[in-house]
Amino acid sequence: MSEANTRVTTGPSAAPKLGRLVVIGLGLIGGSFAKGLRERGLCREVIGVDLDPESRRLAVELGVVDRCETDLATACAGAEVIQLAVPILAMEKLLAELAKLDLGQAVLTDVGSAKGNVVRAARLAFSGQDVRFVPGHPIAGSEQSGVEAANAQLFRRHKVILTPSEQSDEAALALVDALWRELGADVEHMDVEHHDQVLAATSHLPHLLAFTLVDSLAKRSENLEIFRYAAGGFRDFTRIAGSDPVMWHDIFLANREAVLRTLDVFRDDLDALRDAVDAGDGHQLLGVFTRARVAREHFGKILARRAYVDAMHSNDLIFVANPGGSLSGRIRVPGDKSISHRSIMLGSLAEGTTHVEGFLEGEDALATLQAFRDMGVVIEGPHHGRVTIHGVGLNGLKAPAGPLYMGNSGTSMRLLSGLLAAQPFDTTLTGDASLSKRPMNRVAKPLREMGAIIETAPEGRPPLTIKGGQRLTGMDYEMPMASAQVKSCLLLAGLYAAGRTAVTEPAPTRDHTERMLRGFGYPVTVDGSTASVESGHTLTATHIEVPADISSAAFFLVAGSIAENSELVLEHVGINPTRTGVIDILKLMGGDITLENQREVGGEPVADIRVRSAKLKGIDIPEDLVPLAIDEFPVLFVAASVAEGHTVLRGAEELRVKESDRIQVMADGLIALGVKAEPTPDGIIIDGGNSLGGGEVWAHGDHRIAMSFSVASLRATAPIRIHDCANVATSFPNFLALSAQVGIRVAEEGKS
Ligand code: S3P
């Protein structure tokens, strides 16, 4: 083996050291690849090959390559890596020429934007012995072209897709992969067909549209006039029409089948939009535009999150809560999560347009909103908590194109399952890792008794697959657990079931569904612990004002109680009696909490709540308060930790199946902070009264655990580092900002 053919060795910087690199085709991409690797000193020599003498001259002058060769055989003799960066239609001829040479152990790779035709050409040229060819495609570029635009940083934080076959040589693949990573690229592997289809949709189609739009406008007689008035939109949309025409002509010819498939689908959508304009169908237009806008924002977030993940090398969002502080001020926490979910559901099923104010723009409620958009409901917003829902009536939902993704939200999945069990179309409900572990038999079982066909993953976990077109029959159901989600699920199914659907609860749970159904003019009967509906009525659009969420206010009720010298007012908080267990429990512990300015807004009672510091004492929590404070226990455990004496909670086994096992996860964290906490099967015993230490705790992706430990810092002696806090955005997106405003010293790690 010649020196130049030495395989990858690992230098002190752990970067591969190469002998000779040959880059054939010194355009923007080939030039940038050569220049980047040359500048990093990874190759003994970088040799360029190009048919154009001026490009060869410039490549040397600009330091893109060490030297150029005109003869392919001379250039490639003893090469370790040969990069093919010629136009895609020239690839076939080049591969045939290379196949005639003795390439030794050289690894071949390319940068073509379509992969199917290059892979076929390589197989043909090397008679199936193309194992050391690693097809690649850097998703980077600019509308500039030529070696003079070569940029060593061009691939930094850009994707490079490699499309190896099953026969590809593993060492060759690893080498090409490592070279792109050296240039800062984000390398992925994909099969050839998938690559070509994805690229046809995300790159080739947009280029085709930009080229045709500019050409179509430029051909018109009044073209000057049009371009004179063309503003930002035109410029943004058509930037890529400045790209290299020859290169793009090649790409469309090379990726013909995939481009045609994606173009046909797009043409149908464009025709539908044309028809809507023709028919003056504003509803259809608004539907497309609102869905597109959300999808665009969603992509933006995915891309931003990628950047975050890249920077931190993990998706662990850490909060650091510094000890001490006292609270003051007046704040309004975001809208109630339970009511926000229901406003979208009932607004979508109503006849007419429903306006919502104070909507919670957290990820859980947004998952519900997106699900209804996916089922054809036109929803404007949210914008500053305002949402406009163009209801489609009880029978107006349409089949979604794919599974409905519920994210972290148990409420979305359980309530929707009732509604979807009665629709004429099939649906699948999926969720994130936490939701995928949560029990769904509690809804699937009674829905099946009503005639629904629902499949779950083993042990009744998500995803849920619901078969449409079933005729449901109402029933009397005695819930085995106190769950508002199960009750609401069955009442929603009952809107479609023959006869009467009645749900009896073992203890009172939140009654927002019953209240809101009535608000939409749908009769609901409540008789003691039984709520019932009958089908055959309609929902009429209404106006909904969502009060601030008492479950979010709870963090500040505990914070204001345990921090010294504090006084805080929480404005416009929902105080529905099925939700106020946290106030009752804190008062039993000696909390100083008063309700001011009590009023009723849209069928829900609200108040401003004043909380002052208080010396708390441990209590036996009355079991009848458990369902009324079910989401507030994590932060109540923090109160119990600083309260004098024992606090005992029983009858709260439901806490073990929330977004995390809230009994175990809180006990683990409190013990880590030096608190004496003993989990029991259905509750916890906390021996409080001492100050808390600092340390590391884990939220396990549970929003309420993350926020509870932030509050704990007020009585800690050292900082608390809280891992896995990203899901705070599911229920309380501005928690950190409001905390800072009133005096809790918690922030994302690395940000003050
Ligand atoms: C909710 C009901 C409760 C609660 C959840 C929201 C609702 O769940 O924990 O955060 O909106 O109906 P369960 O019904 O499982 O108790």
mmCIF file of N, CA, C and O and ligand atoms in Angstrom, residues 337-338 342 411 414 442 482-485 510 630-631 654 658, ligand 1:
data_model
loop_
_atom_site.group_PDB
_atom_site.id
_atom_site.type_symbol
_atom_site.label_atom_id
_atom_site.label_comp_id
_atom_site.label_asym_id
_atom_site.label_seq_id
_atom_site.Cartn_x
_atom_site.Cartn_y
_atom_site.Cartn_z
ATOM 1 N N LYS A 337 -55.839 25.528 31.908
ATOM 2 C CA LYS A 337 -55.549 24.499 30.903
ATOM 3 C C LYS A 337 -56.796 23.682 30.599
ATOM 4 O O LYS A 337 -57.141 23.471 29.435
ATOM 5 N N SER A 338 -57.494 23.231 31.636
ATOM 6 C CA SER A 338 -58.677 22.389 31.410
ATOM 7 C C SER A 338 -59.724 23.135 30.587
ATOM 8 O O SER A 338 -60.332 22.576 29.672
ATOM 9 N N ARG A 342 -61.167 22.498 26.559
ATOM 10 C CA ARG A 342 -62.593 22.317 26.286
ATOM 11 C C ARG A 342 -63.134 23.408 25.365
ATOM 12 O O ARG A 342 -64.073 23.171 24.595
ATOM 13 N N THR A 411 -55.083 15.036 28.956
ATOM 14 C CA THR A 411 -56.446 15.563 28.798
ATOM 15 C C THR A 411 -56.859 15.519 27.328
ATOM 16 O O THR A 411 -57.973 15.109 27.000
ATOM 17 N N ARG A 414 -57.499 11.761 26.320
ATOM 18 C CA ARG A 414 -58.660 11.081 26.928
ATOM 19 C C ARG A 414 -59.967 11.730 26.469
ATOM 20 O O ARG A 414 -60.923 11.029 26.132
ATOM 21 N N ARG A 442 -58.845 3.205 31.198
ATOM 22 C CA ARG A 442 -59.899 3.869 31.951
ATOM 23 C C ARG A 442 -60.908 4.557 31.024
ATOM 24 O O ARG A 442 -62.049 4.769 31.412
ATOM 25 N N ALA A 482 -61.953 8.794 40.722
ATOM 26 C CA ALA A 482 -62.478 10.151 40.553
ATOM 27 C C ALA A 482 -61.664 10.825 39.458
ATOM 28 O O ALA A 482 -60.556 11.296 39.707
ATOM 29 N N SER A 483 -62.183 10.837 38.236
ATOM 30 C CA SER A 483 -61.422 11.423 37.128
ATOM 31 C C SER A 483 -62.310 12.269 36.234
ATOM 32 O O SER A 483 -63.253 11.770 35.611
ATOM 33 N N ALA A 484 -61.970 13.546 36.163
ATOM 34 C CA ALA A 484 -62.724 14.457 35.294
ATOM 35 C C ALA A 484 -62.472 14.136 33.829
ATOM 36 O O ALA A 484 -63.319 14.397 32.976
ATOM 37 N N GLN A 485 -61.311 13.571 33.565
ATOM 38 C CA GLN A 485 -61.011 13.245 32.166
ATOM 39 C C GLN A 485 -61.907 12.111 31.680
ATOM 40 O O GLN A 485 -62.438 12.162 30.577
ATOM 41 N N ARG A 510 -63.515 18.099 38.731
ATOM 42 C CA ARG A 510 -63.760 19.368 38.037
ATOM 43 C C ARG A 510 -64.913 19.211 37.038
ATOM 44 O O ARG A 510 -64.999 18.191 36.345
ATOM 45 N N ILE A 630 -55.884 17.808 42.890
ATOM 46 C CA ILE A 630 -55.112 16.679 42.366
ATOM 47 C C ILE A 630 -53.818 17.107 41.666
ATOM 48 O O ILE A 630 -52.796 16.452 41.774
ATOM 49 N N ASP A 631 -53.838 18.259 40.985
ATOM 50 C CA ASP A 631 -52.634 18.681 40.262
ATOM 51 C C ASP A 631 -51.686 19.514 41.132
ATOM 52 O O ASP A 631 -50.588 19.860 40.704
ATOM 53 N N GLU A 654 -53.784 8.151 42.452
ATOM 54 C CA GLU A 654 -53.834 8.710 41.094
ATOM 55 C C GLU A 654 -52.559 9.501 40.749
ATOM 56 O O GLU A 654 -52.186 9.638 39.592
ATOM 57 N N LYS A 658 -49.756 10.292 36.792
ATOM 58 C CA LYS A 658 -49.809 11.606 36.131
ATOM 59 C C LYS A 658 -48.623 11.693 35.145
ATOM 60 O O LYS A 658 -48.059 10.688 34.759
HETATM 61 C C1 S3P B 1 -58.035 17.277 33.993
HETATM 62 C C2 S3P B 1 -58.346 16.329 34.931
HETATM 63 C C3 S3P B 1 -57.382 15.773 35.893
HETATM 64 C C4 S3P B 1 -56.124 16.644 35.974
HETATM 65 C C5 S3P B 1 -55.619 17.064 34.619
HETATM 66 C C6 S3P B 1 -56.688 17.841 33.883
HETATM 67 C C7 S3P B 1 -59.083 17.732 33.082
HETATM 68 O O1 S3P B 1 -56.993 14.489 35.471
HETATM 69 O O2 S3P B 1 -55.118 15.952 36.662
HETATM 70 O O3 S3P B 1 -54.463 17.859 34.735
HETATM 71 O O4 S3P B 1 -58.880 18.765 32.419
HETATM 72 O O5 S3P B 1 -60.131 17.081 32.998
HETATM 73 P P1 S3P B 1 -57.815 13.169 35.930
HETATM 74 O O6 S3P B 1 -59.135 13.234 35.323
HETATM 75 O O7 S3P B 1 -57.020 12.006 35.398
HETATM 76 O O8 S3P B 1 -57.830 13.211 37.417
#
